[in-house]
mmCIF file of C-alpha atoms in Angstrom:
data_model
loop_
_atom_site.group_PDB
_atom_site.id
_atom_site.type_symbol
_atom_site.label_atom_id
_atom_site.label_comp_id
_atom_site.label_asym_id
_atom_site.label_seq_id
_atom_site.Cartn_x
_atom_site.Cartn_y
_atom_site.Cartn_z
ATOM 1 C CA MET Y 1 -128.930 -11.762 205.695
ATOM 2 C CA SER Y 2 -127.969 -8.577 203.886
ATOM 3 C CA GLN Y 3 -128.167 -5.281 205.733
ATOM 4 C CA PHE Y 4 -128.562 -3.606 202.310
ATOM 5 C CA THR Y 5 -132.300 -2.995 201.711
ATOM 6 C CA GLY Y 6 -133.831 -2.782 198.237
ATOM 7 C CA LEU Y 7 -131.683 -5.673 196.952
ATOM 8 C CA THR Y 8 -132.849 -9.250 196.558
ATOM 9 C CA ARG Y 9 -130.507 -12.097 195.656
ATOM 10 C CA TYR Y 10 -132.084 -15.157 194.083
ATOM 11 C CA PRO Y 11 -130.041 -18.299 194.463
ATOM 12 C CA PHE Y 12 -130.066 -21.293 192.162
ATOM 13 C CA PRO Y 13 -131.981 -24.278 193.474
ATOM 14 C CA THR Y 14 -130.057 -26.430 195.888
ATOM 15 C CA ASN Y 15 -128.465 -29.711 194.668
ATOM 16 C CA ASP Y 16 -131.552 -31.544 196.012
ATOM 17 C CA GLU Y 17 -133.856 -29.698 193.656
ATOM 18 C CA VAL Y 18 -134.285 -30.343 189.957
ATOM 19 C CA VAL Y 19 -132.727 -27.668 187.736
ATOM 20 C CA THR Y 20 -134.598 -27.611 184.432
ATOM 21 C CA HIS Y 21 -132.315 -25.133 182.513
ATOM 22 C CA ALA Y 22 -128.665 -24.935 181.709
ATOM 23 C CA GLN Y 23 -127.779 -21.659 183.373
ATOM 24 C CA GLY Y 24 -125.388 -21.201 186.271
ATOM 25 C CA PRO Y 25 -123.356 -24.137 187.517
ATOM 26 C CA GLN Y 26 -122.756 -26.068 184.330
ATOM 27 C CA ALA Y 27 -120.969 -29.229 183.418
ATOM 28 C CA GLY Y 28 -117.941 -27.329 182.241
ATOM 29 C CA ASP Y 29 -117.388 -25.677 185.559
ATOM 30 C CA GLN Y 30 -115.336 -27.520 188.178
ATOM 31 C CA VAL Y 31 -116.269 -27.600 191.836
ATOM 32 C CA ILE Y 32 -113.829 -25.400 193.674
ATOM 33 C CA ALA Y 33 -115.433 -23.822 196.644
ATOM 34 C CA ASN Y 34 -118.409 -23.550 199.040
ATOM 35 C CA SER Y 35 -118.816 -27.130 200.225
ATOM 36 C CA GLY Y 36 -118.872 -28.667 196.812
ATOM 37 C CA SER Y 37 -120.711 -26.075 194.841
ATOM 38 C CA LEU Y 38 -119.592 -23.043 192.851
ATOM 39 C CA PRO Y 39 -120.839 -19.623 194.057
ATOM 40 C CA PHE Y 40 -123.465 -18.924 191.397
ATOM 41 C CA LEU Y 41 -126.501 -16.687 191.661
ATOM 42 C CA LEU Y 42 -129.639 -16.994 189.498
ATOM 43 C CA ALA Y 43 -130.517 -13.261 189.540
ATOM 44 C CA THR Y 44 -130.372 -10.023 191.491
ATOM 45 C CA GLY Y 45 -133.331 -7.721 192.000
ATOM 46 C CA ILE Y 46 -132.970 -3.963 192.658
ATOM 47 C CA ALA Y 47 -135.851 -1.901 194.092
ATOM 48 C CA SER Y 48 -136.799 1.023 191.889
ATOM 49 C CA THR Y 49 -135.913 3.428 194.692
ATOM 50 C CA GLN Y 50 -132.140 2.443 194.579
ATOM 51 C CA GLU Y 51 -129.388 4.337 192.872
ATOM 52 C CA ILE Y 52 -127.709 2.134 190.257
ATOM 53 C CA ILE Y 53 -123.963 2.706 189.780
ATOM 54 C CA PHE Y 54 -122.155 1.522 186.706
ATOM 55 C CA LEU Y 55 -118.438 1.207 187.437
ATOM 56 C CA SER Y 56 -115.991 1.488 184.553
ATOM 57 C CA GLY Y 57 -113.936 -1.558 183.584
ATOM 58 C CA HIS Y 58 -111.261 -2.458 186.128
ATOM 59 C CA THR Y 59 -107.938 -3.868 184.811
ATOM 60 C CA PRO Y 60 -105.139 -5.565 186.731
ATOM 61 C CA PRO Y 61 -102.395 -3.689 188.588
ATOM 62 C CA VAL Y 62 -98.717 -4.240 187.743
ATOM 63 C CA ILE Y 63 -97.142 -6.932 189.928
ATOM 64 C CA ASN Y 64 -93.712 -7.025 188.259
ATOM 65 C CA SER Y 65 -92.330 -3.594 187.323
ATOM 66 C CA TYR Y 66 -89.272 -5.225 185.871
ATOM 67 C CA ALA Y 67 -91.236 -6.907 183.115
ATOM 68 C CA ALA Y 68 -92.330 -5.152 179.956
ATOM 69 C CA LEU Y 69 -95.575 -3.229 180.769
ATOM 70 C CA ASP Y 70 -97.312 -4.836 177.782
ATOM 71 C CA SER Y 71 -96.525 -8.455 178.867
ATOM 72 C CA ILE Y 72 -98.446 -11.035 180.846
ATOM 73 C CA GLU Y 73 -95.315 -11.234 183.162
ATOM 74 C CA ALA Y 74 -96.019 -7.637 184.285
ATOM 75 C CA PHE Y 75 -99.563 -8.546 185.480
ATOM 76 C CA GLY Y 76 -99.532 -12.236 186.188
ATOM 77 C CA ASP Y 77 -101.831 -15.126 185.074
ATOM 78 C CA THR Y 78 -105.646 -14.930 185.011
ATOM 79 C CA ARG Y 79 -105.983 -15.794 188.676
ATOM 80 C CA VAL Y 80 -103.434 -13.229 189.834
ATOM 81 C CA GLN Y 81 -104.891 -10.578 187.566
ATOM 82 C CA THR Y 82 -108.404 -11.319 188.839
ATOM 83 C CA ILE Y 83 -107.332 -11.029 192.454
ATOM 84 C CA GLY Y 84 -105.634 -7.654 191.737
ATOM 85 C CA ILE Y 85 -108.790 -6.425 189.951
ATOM 86 C CA PHE Y 86 -111.021 -7.372 192.842
ATOM 87 C CA GLN Y 87 -108.716 -5.592 195.244
ATOM 88 C CA GLU Y 88 -108.779 -2.417 193.000
ATOM 89 C CA LEU Y 89 -112.623 -2.829 192.741
ATOM 90 C CA GLN Y 90 -112.856 -2.800 196.530
ATOM 91 C CA LYS Y 91 -110.890 0.471 196.626
ATOM 92 C CA SER Y 92 -113.155 2.028 194.019
ATOM 93 C CA LEU Y 93 -116.319 0.911 195.849
ATOM 94 C CA ALA Y 94 -114.918 2.322 199.134
ATOM 95 C CA GLN Y 95 -114.392 5.699 197.439
ATOM 96 C CA LEU Y 96 -118.135 5.665 196.751
ATOM 97 C CA GLY Y 97 -118.997 4.515 200.288
ATOM 98 C CA LEU Y 98 -119.829 1.016 198.972
ATOM 99 C CA THR Y 99 -118.658 -2.543 199.580
ATOM 100 C CA PHE Y 100 -118.943 -5.857 197.674
ATOM 101 C CA GLU Y 101 -122.363 -6.156 199.342
ATOM 102 C CA ASN Y 102 -123.562 -3.404 197.047
ATOM 103 C CA LEU Y 103 -122.404 -5.184 193.874
ATOM 104 C CA VAL Y 104 -125.220 -6.702 191.766
ATOM 105 C CA LYS Y 105 -123.591 -7.565 188.461
ATOM 106 C CA LEU Y 106 -120.147 -8.337 187.043
ATOM 107 C CA GLN Y 107 -119.288 -8.577 183.345
ATOM 108 C CA VAL Y 108 -115.975 -10.349 183.006
ATOM 109 C CA PHE Y 109 -113.850 -10.195 179.816
ATOM 110 C CA LEU Y 110 -111.246 -12.903 179.595
ATOM 111 C CA VAL Y 111 -108.517 -13.104 176.948
ATOM 112 C CA GLY Y 112 -107.360 -16.494 175.811
ATOM 113 C CA ASP Y 113 -104.267 -17.476 177.726
ATOM 114 C CA PRO Y 114 -101.228 -18.489 175.600
ATOM 115 C CA ALA Y 115 -100.351 -21.000 178.291
ATOM 116 C CA LEU Y 116 -103.693 -22.699 177.703
ATOM 117 C CA ASN Y 117 -103.485 -22.728 173.863
ATOM 118 C CA GLY Y 118 -105.628 -19.621 173.556
ATOM 119 C CA ARG Y 119 -108.437 -20.784 175.819
ATOM 120 C CA MET Y 120 -109.651 -18.480 178.580
ATOM 121 C CA ASP Y 121 -108.610 -19.588 182.022
ATOM 122 C CA ASN Y 122 -112.065 -20.054 183.553
ATOM 123 C CA GLU Y 123 -110.666 -22.081 186.460
ATOM 124 C CA GLY Y 124 -108.230 -19.322 187.306
ATOM 125 C CA PHE Y 125 -110.947 -16.748 187.276
ATOM 126 C CA SER Y 126 -113.366 -18.868 189.227
ATOM 127 C CA SER Y 127 -110.764 -19.725 191.861
ATOM 128 C CA ALA Y 128 -110.013 -16.016 192.428
ATOM 129 C CA TYR Y 129 -113.788 -15.139 192.403
ATOM 130 C CA ALA Y 130 -114.371 -17.737 195.110
ATOM 131 C CA GLU Y 131 -111.853 -15.921 197.353
ATOM 132 C CA PHE Y 132 -114.011 -12.794 197.339
ATOM 133 C CA PHE Y 133 -117.628 -13.965 196.942
ATOM 134 C CA GLY Y 134 -119.691 -16.517 198.770
ATOM 135 C CA THR Y 135 -117.232 -16.728 201.631
ATOM 136 C CA THR Y 136 -117.855 -16.627 205.367
ATOM 137 C CA GLU Y 137 -116.432 -13.099 205.498
ATOM 138 C CA GLN Y 138 -118.378 -11.871 202.382
ATOM 139 C CA PRO Y 139 -121.300 -14.226 201.705
ATOM 140 C CA HIS Y 140 -122.981 -12.165 199.004
ATOM 141 C CA LEU Y 141 -122.930 -13.352 195.408
ATOM 142 C CA VAL Y 142 -123.509 -11.287 192.257
ATOM 143 C CA SER Y 143 -125.081 -12.028 188.875
ATOM 144 C CA ARG Y 144 -122.153 -12.401 186.455
ATOM 145 C CA THR Y 145 -121.238 -13.114 182.901
ATOM 146 C CA ARG Y 146 -117.826 -14.391 181.671
ATOM 147 C CA VAL Y 147 -116.923 -14.059 178.003
ATOM 148 C CA GLN Y 148 -113.719 -14.673 176.103
ATOM 149 C CA VAL Y 149 -112.567 -11.807 173.959
ATOM 150 C CA VAL Y 150 -109.842 -11.523 171.300
ATOM 151 C CA GLY Y 151 -107.884 -8.920 173.226
ATOM 152 C CA LEU Y 152 -107.911 -5.947 175.628
ATOM 153 C CA VAL Y 153 -106.253 -2.557 175.414
ATOM 154 C CA ASN Y 154 -102.941 -3.825 176.913
ATOM 155 C CA PRO Y 155 -101.702 -7.071 175.435
ATOM 156 C CA GLY Y 156 -100.559 -8.129 178.987
ATOM 157 C CA TRP Y 157 -104.120 -8.019 180.373
ATOM 158 C CA LEU Y 158 -105.968 -11.290 180.469
ATOM 159 C CA VAL Y 159 -108.906 -9.944 182.429
ATOM 160 C CA GLU Y 160 -111.079 -6.815 182.653
ATOM 161 C CA ILE Y 161 -114.143 -6.545 184.864
ATOM 162 C CA GLU Y 162 -117.068 -4.127 184.686
ATOM 163 C CA ALA Y 163 -119.297 -3.872 187.779
ATOM 164 C CA VAL Y 164 -122.789 -2.653 188.556
ATOM 165 C CA ALA Y 165 -123.647 -1.692 192.146
ATOM 166 C CA ALA Y 166 -126.742 -0.424 193.866
ATOM 167 C CA ARG Y 167 -127.154 2.001 196.803
#
């Protein structure tokens, strides 16, 4: 149970219940975490008395300073970039006195990976996401959207994540 008041997390129905719409865990998503289910959330509600905080887009840190700073090699693949972004997002939240528990929404921009013939690496992103959300250490999930975009400011970036938090 969350210690954060003013926030309600609405889970998807369990596997035993009939899901009558196509949102959330979909046929194209592979099972990668949480005892056979992906960590999806139907919705998040915020009480009108809460402060809503919109965090600017977070981009990946450099992991290879010997590579050209506009190359994928400088930042890693989608999974590595996503992990780096979540680590940076944790730091930003801490500066505001917040944690992942305060997050309510993520908007994820994924560039098509040349190694995947231009398709976004949804599995790489989802694998990294599952390391930070819906875990024993951090059980809270967030509402989220993933979209493929043509490109980001730096050609080496495959991921950018915007976040919304509530206090």
